[in-house]
Coordinates of C-alpha atoms in Angstrom, one line a residue:
Chain X
M1 CA 8.4 -21.2 29.1
T2 CA 10.4 -20.2 27.0
N3 CA 13.3 -17.7 26.8
E4 CA 13.1 -14.0 26.1
G5 CA 15.2 -14.6 22.5
A6 CA 12.5 -16.8 21.6
R7 CA 9.3 -15.2 21.8
G8 CA 6.5 -14.4 19.7
P9 CA 5.2 -15.5 15.8
R10 CA 8.6 -17.5 14.3
L11 CA 7.7 -21.0 13.4
R12 CA 6.9 -21.2 9.8
Q13 CA 4.0 -22.8 9.0
V14 CA 1.4 -22.7 6.3
P15 CA -2.3 -21.4 8.4
E16 CA -5.2 -24.6 7.5
G17 CA -7.2 -22.8 4.0
D18 CA -3.7 -20.7 2.7
D19 CA -1.3 -21.5 0.4
R20 CA 2.0 -20.0 1.6
E21 CA 3.8 -20.3 5.4
R22 CA 3.0 -17.7 8.0
L23 CA 4.7 -16.5 10.8
V24 CA 3.3 -18.4 13.6
C25 CA 3.3 -17.7 17.0
P26 CA 3.7 -21.5 19.2
E27 CA 2.2 -19.5 22.6
C28 CA -0.9 -17.4 21.9
E29 CA -1.3 -19.6 17.8
F30 CA -1.1 -15.7 15.9
I31 CA -0.6 -15.3 13.2
A32 CA 1.6 -12.3 11.2
Y33 CA 0.2 -12.2 8.2
E34 CA 2.8 -10.5 6.5
N35 CA 2.0 -7.6 3.3
P36 CA 3.7 -5.0 2.3
K37 CA 4.0 -1.9 4.5
N38 CA 3.2 1.9 2.4
V39 CA 5.8 4.0 3.4
V40 CA 4.5 7.6 2.1
G41 CA 6.2 11.0 1.1
S42 CA 6.2 13.9 -0.7
V43 CA 8.8 16.3 -3.0
P44 CA 8.0 19.3 -1.3
I45 CA 9.3 22.1 -3.7
H46 CA 9.2 26.2 -2.8
E47 CA 11.0 28.0 -5.5
G48 CA 12.0 26.0 -7.7
K49 CA 14.1 24.4 -4.6
V50 CA 13.0 21.2 -2.7
L51 CA 13.2 20.3 0.6
L52 CA 15.0 18.2 2.2
C53 CA 15.0 16.2 6.2
R54 CA 18.6 14.8 7.9
R55 CA 17.8 11.5 9.4
A56 CA 18.1 12.2 13.3
I57 CA 17.2 8.5 13.5
E58 CA 18.3 5.3 12.0
P59 CA 18.9 3.5 9.9
R60 CA 20.7 6.2 7.6
R61 CA 21.0 9.1 10.5
G62 CA 22.9 11.8 9.0
Y63 CA 21.6 10.9 6.2
W64 CA 19.3 13.5 3.7
T65 CA 16.0 11.6 3.0
L66 CA 12.8 13.4 1.7
P67 CA 9.6 13.3 4.5
A68 CA 8.4 10.3 4.8
G69 CA 7.3 7.5 6.9
F70 CA 5.0 4.6 7.4
M71 CA 1.3 5.1 5.9
E72 CA -1.2 4.8 9.7
L73 CA -4.7 3.6 9.7
G74 CA -7.4 6.2 9.0
E75 CA -5.3 7.6 6.2
T76 CA -4.9 8.2 2.8
F77 CA -1.6 8.1 0.5
A78 CA -2.0 11.8 0.3
E79 CA -2.8 12.8 4.1
G80 CA -0.1 10.0 5.2
A81 CA 2.4 11.8 3.5
M82 CA 0.9 15.2 4.5
R83 CA 1.4 13.9 8.1
E84 CA 4.8 12.8 7.6
A85 CA 6.2 16.3 6.3
Y86 CA 5.7 18.6 9.8
E87 CA 6.3 15.5 11.4
E88 CA 10.1 15.9 10.0
A89 CA 10.1 19.0 9.1
R90 CA 7.2 21.0 10.7
A91 CA 6.2 21.5 7.3
E92 CA 2.4 22.2 6.1
L93 CA 2.2 21.5 2.2
V94 CA -0.9 20.8 0.1
M95 CA -0.5 17.3 -2.3
G96 CA -0.1 16.9 -6.4
D97 CA 0.3 14.3 -8.5
L98 CA 1.6 11.1 -7.9
I99 CA 5.0 10.5 -9.0
G100 CA 5.9 7.5 -8.8
I101 CA 5.0 3.9 -7.0
Y102 CA 8.7 1.9 -6.1
S103 CA 8.4 -1.6 -5.1
V104 CA 11.0 -2.5 -2.7
T105 CA 10.4 -6.2 -2.1
H106 CA 13.7 -7.4 -0.5
I107 CA 12.2 -4.6 2.8
G108 CA 8.8 -5.9 1.8
Q109 CA 7.9 -1.6 1.5
E110 CA 6.1 0.2 -1.2
H111 CA 7.7 4.5 -1.2
I112 CA 5.0 6.0 -2.8
F113 CA 5.8 10.0 -3.5
Y114 CA 4.2 12.7 -4.6
R115 CA 5.0 16.0 -5.3
S116 CA 3.7 18.7 -2.6
T117 CA 3.5 22.0 -2.4
F118 CA 3.5 24.8 0.3
R119 CA 0.2 26.3 1.9
S120 CA 2.0 29.5 2.4
S121 CA 3.8 31.3 0.0
T122 CA 6.5 32.0 3.5
P123 CA 7.0 28.2 4.4
H124 CA 8.7 28.1 8.1
V125 CA 10.0 24.7 8.6
A126 CA 11.9 23.6 11.6
P127 CA 13.6 19.8 11.9
G128 CA 10.6 17.8 14.1
I129 CA 12.1 14.9 16.8
E130 CA 13.4 12.7 13.7
S131 CA 15.3 15.3 12.6
L132 CA 19.0 17.3 12.9
D133 CA 18.0 19.7 10.5
V134 CA 16.0 20.4 7.7
G135 CA 16.9 22.5 4.9
F136 CA 15.7 24.2 1.0
F137 CA 17.8 22.7 -1.7
S138 CA 18.7 22.8 -5.7
F139 CA 18.6 19.4 -7.7
D140 CA 21.9 19.5 -9.0
E141 CA 22.7 20.5 -4.3
A142 CA 19.5 17.9 -3.6
L143 CA 21.7 15.2 -5.7
A144 CA 25.1 15.5 -4.2
L145 CA 24.3 15.1 -1.1
D146 CA 25.2 11.9 0.3
L147 CA 20.9 10.0 0.1
A148 CA 19.0 7.8 2.5
F149 CA 18.0 5.8 0.7
P150 CA 17.4 4.5 -3.6
T151 CA 13.5 5.8 -3.7
I152 CA 14.6 9.1 -2.5
R153 CA 17.0 9.9 -6.0
Y154 CA 14.0 8.2 -8.0
A155 CA 11.1 9.7 -6.4
L156 CA 14.3 13.5 -7.6
T157 CA 15.7 12.0 -10.3
D158 CA 11.2 11.2 -11.1
H159 CA 10.2 14.6 -10.5
L160 CA 13.2 16.0 -13.1
A161 CA 11.6 14.1 -15.5
L162 CA 7.8 13.9 -15.9
P163 CA 6.0 16.9 -17.5
Q164 CA 5.4 20.2 -14.8
A165 CA 1.9 19.6 -15.0
G166 CA -0.5 16.5 -14.4
P167 CA -1.8 14.2 -16.3
F168 CA 1.1 11.5 -16.3
A169 CA 0.6 7.8 -15.0
P170 CA 3.1 7.8 -11.9
V171 CA 6.5 5.5 -11.9
E172 CA 6.3 1.6 -11.3
R173 CA 9.4 0.4 -10.6
R174 CA 10.6 -2.5 -8.6
L175 CA 13.8 -2.0 -6.1
G176 CA 14.3 -6.1 -5.2
P177 CA 13.3 -10.1 -5.7
A178 CA 10.8 -11.1 -6.2
K179 CA 9.8 -14.0 -4.0
P180 CA 8.3 -17.1 -6.7
R181 CA 5.7 -18.8 -5.0
E182 CA 5.3 -22.9 -4.7
P183 CA 2.2 -22.6 -6.1
K184 CA -0.4 -25.6 -3.4
E185 CA -1.6 -28.3 -6.4
A186 CA -5.2 -27.0 -6.7
Chain C
M1 CA -2.5 -19.8 31.6
T2 CA -4.7 -17.6 29.3
N3 CA -7.8 -19.0 27.6
E4 CA -8.3 -20.3 24.5
G5 CA -11.2 -17.0 23.6
A6 CA -8.0 -14.5 25.0
R7 CA -5.1 -15.1 23.4
G8 CA -2.9 -12.8 21.2
P9 CA -2.3 -9.2 20.4
R10 CA -4.6 -7.8 22.5
L11 CA -4.0 -5.0 24.9
R12 CA -3.4 -0.8 23.9
Q13 CA -0.3 0.0 24.8
V14 CA 2.0 3.6 23.6
P15 CA 5.6 1.3 23.1
E16 CA 8.3 3.2 24.1
G17 CA 9.8 5.5 21.6
D18 CA 6.3 5.9 19.3
D19 CA 3.4 8.0 19.7
R20 CA 0.1 5.8 19.1
E21 CA -1.3 3.2 20.8
R22 CA -0.7 -0.7 19.3
L23 CA -2.0 -4.2 20.2
V24 CA 0.4 -5.8 21.8
C25 CA 0.4 -9.4 23.6
P26 CA 1.1 -9.4 27.5
E27 CA 2.0 -13.2 26.6
C28 CA 5.0 -13.2 24.0
E29 CA 5.9 -8.3 23.6
F30 CA 4.3 -8.9 20.6
I31 CA 3.9 -6.0 19.2
A32 CA 0.9 -5.9 16.2
Y33 CA 1.5 -2.7 14.4
E34 CA -1.7 -2.3 12.4
N35 CA -1.1 -0.3 9.0
P36 CA -3.1 -0.4 6.2
K37 CA -2.6 -3.5 4.3
N38 CA -3.2 -3.1 -0.4
V39 CA -5.4 -5.0 -2.0
V40 CA -4.7 -4.9 -5.9
G41 CA -7.4 -5.7 -8.6
S42 CA -7.7 -5.0 -12.1
V43 CA -11.0 -4.1 -14.8
P44 CA -10.1 -6.0 -17.4
I45 CA -11.1 -5.9 -21.2
H46 CA -12.0 -8.1 -23.5
E47 CA -13.9 -6.7 -26.5
G48 CA -14.8 -3.9 -24.6
K49 CA -16.7 -6.4 -22.1
V50 CA -15.4 -7.4 -18.4
L51 CA -14.7 -9.9 -16.6
L52 CA -16.3 -11.0 -13.0
C53 CA -15.8 -13.1 -11.2
R54 CA -18.7 -14.5 -8.4
R55 CA -16.9 -15.1 -4.5
A56 CA -17.1 -18.4 -3.6
I57 CA -16.0 -17.0 0.2
E58 CA -17.1 -14.6 3.1
P59 CA -16.9 -11.6 3.8
R60 CA -20.0 -11.0 0.5
R61 CA -20.3 -14.8 -1.0
G62 CA -22.3 -15.1 -4.0
Y63 CA -22.1 -10.9 -5.1
W64 CA -19.4 -10.5 -8.2
T65 CA -16.6 -9.1 -8.2
L66 CA -13.1 -7.5 -10.2
P67 CA -10.8 -10.2 -9.2
A68 CA -9.0 -8.3 -6.8
G69 CA -6.7 -9.4 -2.9
F70 CA -3.8 -8.7 -0.4
M71 CA -0.7 -8.4 -1.7
E72 CA 2.2 -10.9 -0.9
L73 CA 5.3 -9.7 0.1
G74 CA 7.8 -10.0 -3.1
E75 CA 5.2 -8.3 -5.7
T76 CA 4.7 -5.3 -7.8
F77 CA 1.1 -3.6 -7.0
A78 CA 0.5 -4.5 -10.4
E79 CA 2.6 -8.6 -9.4
G80 CA -0.5 -8.4 -8.0
A81 CA -3.1 -8.0 -10.1
M82 CA -2.2 -10.1 -12.3
R83 CA -1.3 -13.1 -9.5
E84 CA -5.0 -12.5 -8.1
A85 CA -6.7 -12.9 -11.8
Y86 CA -5.0 -15.9 -12.1
E87 CA -6.4 -17.6 -8.9
E88 CA -9.5 -16.4 -9.1
A89 CA -10.6 -16.6 -12.9
R90 CA -7.2 -18.3 -14.2
A91 CA -7.0 -15.2 -16.4
E92 CA -4.2 -14.4 -17.7
L93 CA -2.8 -10.4 -18.0
V94 CA -1.7 -7.5 -19.1
M95 CA -1.6 -4.4 -16.6
G96 CA -2.6 -1.4 -18.2
D97 CA -2.9 1.8 -16.1
L98 CA -3.8 2.4 -13.1
I99 CA -7.3 4.2 -11.8
G100 CA -7.7 4.5 -8.5
I101 CA -6.9 4.7 -5.0
Y102 CA -9.9 4.1 -2.8
S103 CA -8.7 4.8 1.0
V104 CA -10.7 2.3 2.6
T105 CA -9.7 3.7 5.4
H106 CA -12.7 1.4 8.1
I107 CA -10.7 -1.8 7.1
G108 CA -7.2 -0.7 6.8
Q109 CA -7.6 -1.2 3.2
E110 CA -6.4 0.5 -0.3
H111 CA -8.2 -0.4 -2.9
I112 CA -6.0 -0.1 -5.5
F113 CA -6.9 -1.6 -9.9
Y114 CA -5.2 -0.7 -13.2
R115 CA -7.1 -1.8 -16.8
S116 CA -6.2 -5.2 -17.4
T117 CA -6.3 -6.8 -21.0
F118 CA -5.8 -10.5 -22.0
R119 CA -2.0 -11.8 -23.2
S120 CA -4.4 -14.2 -25.5
S121 CA -6.6 -12.5 -28.5
T122 CA -8.9 -15.6 -27.5
P123 CA -8.6 -15.4 -23.4
H124 CA -9.5 -18.5 -21.5
V125 CA -10.9 -18.3 -18.2
A126 CA -12.5 -21.1 -15.2
P127 CA -13.6 -20.2 -11.3
G128 CA -10.4 -20.5 -9.5
I129 CA -11.3 -22.1 -5.8
E130 CA -12.6 -18.4 -4.6
S131 CA -14.5 -18.0 -7.6
L132 CA -18.4 -20.3 -8.1
D133 CA -18.4 -19.0 -11.9
V134 CA -16.7 -15.8 -14.1
G135 CA -18.1 -14.3 -17.0
F136 CA -17.3 -11.2 -19.1
F137 CA -20.3 -8.6 -19.2
S138 CA -21.4 -5.4 -20.8
F139 CA -20.5 -2.3 -18.5
D140 CA -24.1 -2.2 -18.3
E141 CA -24.8 -5.4 -17.3
A142 CA -21.8 -5.5 -14.6
L143 CA -23.1 -2.3 -13.5
A144 CA -26.3 -3.6 -12.5
L145 CA -25.2 -6.8 -10.9
D146 CA -24.9 -7.6 -6.7
L147 CA -21.4 -5.9 -6.3
A148 CA -19.3 -7.2 -3.5
F149 CA -18.5 -4.0 -2.4
P150 CA -18.3 0.0 -2.9
T151 CA -15.3 -0.2 -4.7
I152 CA -15.8 -2.7 -7.6
R153 CA -18.7 -0.3 -8.5
Y154 CA -15.7 2.9 -8.1
A155 CA -12.9 1.4 -10.8
L156 CA -15.8 -0.2 -12.9
T157 CA -17.1 3.8 -13.1
D158 CA -14.2 5.7 -12.3
H159 CA -12.7 2.6 -15.7
L160 CA -15.9 4.8 -17.8
A161 CA -15.2 8.3 -16.7
L162 CA -11.6 8.1 -17.0
P163 CA -9.3 9.0 -21.2
Q164 CA -9.2 6.1 -23.1
A165 CA -5.6 5.9 -23.7
G166 CA -3.4 7.4 -20.7
P167 CA -1.5 9.1 -19.0
F168 CA -4.0 10.3 -16.5
A169 CA -3.6 10.6 -12.9
P170 CA -5.4 8.3 -10.7
V171 CA -8.6 8.7 -9.3
E172 CA -7.6 8.4 -5.5
R173 CA -11.3 8.8 -2.8
R174 CA -11.8 8.3 1.1
L175 CA -14.2 5.9 1.7
G176 CA -14.5 5.6 5.2
P177 CA -13.9 8.6 8.6
A178 CA -10.3 9.3 9.3
K179 CA -8.7 8.4 12.3
P180 CA -7.6 11.5 14.3
R181 CA -5.1 10.8 16.2
E182 CA -4.0 12.2 19.9
P183 CA -0.6 14.1 19.2
K184 CA 2.0 13.5 22.0
E185 CA 3.6 16.2 23.4
A186 CA 6.8 17.6 20.9

């Protein structure tokens, strides 16, 4: 018997053959390996302006963000960024160069941003279910808005700082602490 | 009561507020979100030769591989690739340019490879617990070996094909099928 308040993988144990603690469920023995999750998105540009979405969901409801979200099985980074732009802004994008890889280690996320353009020269955008509003902004306007997450600001400023045309190396940033491991004696 | 053979998240359900099936545990209600996992590695070069490891573990025990493995919480892509090289070959590396991002969609993995060099001009390498043997090979020799995974071959050939010095855009490849989703009516 378990309480409603204490279910699922919740015991910290080092599984056999492993060398660090994982969360294990005492009822079903499931090991919840926690690896970083990828959040994929882009900086969509049309006539020098950038598409932003105002979040309809927590965290950071009401704040502005670039279209981005958790990568799903079966897609590449670029395909995930395309899907998210359609879900959040009904935007049909073409992915360009990879701008940045931001390791947000305190929440176990990798935020990966591309440059993107629109399939149509007269793009149609509209709020998806996770957005209150969507719109195009100059970069000056965008950087003055209440942006949802630090990586949104980095993607915008790294886009501006990188050459207009590639190839270039993506910017790699760490946004949280390293979790030092305790190595087992070999 | 459950059988030993049927435990953990195993029911396919669409959780409330979600739009695709996830694996749910009927005992503890844990939802096992399956997002792609990152495998980070590198092509370590010393005097024109590449460091390879012969795998001591399944899958592909006995085959040759580049040092690479699952990214852990708290590290960047490059830090994960450094850690894996130390675990598998006791190699102390410095990460260089990002060579490739390979989406191995049929197993839900992203394989990410850097170029790397050695901290020391006279590098010491030795098999870690997951390696039977380690050694330096010319690229011709390396490509003639029984390599463990297709992405190892891509990392080697993409390294050779890319310019000697960056910046350049990483190669992005899909190695498995897309899993088309069934969108819910909005």
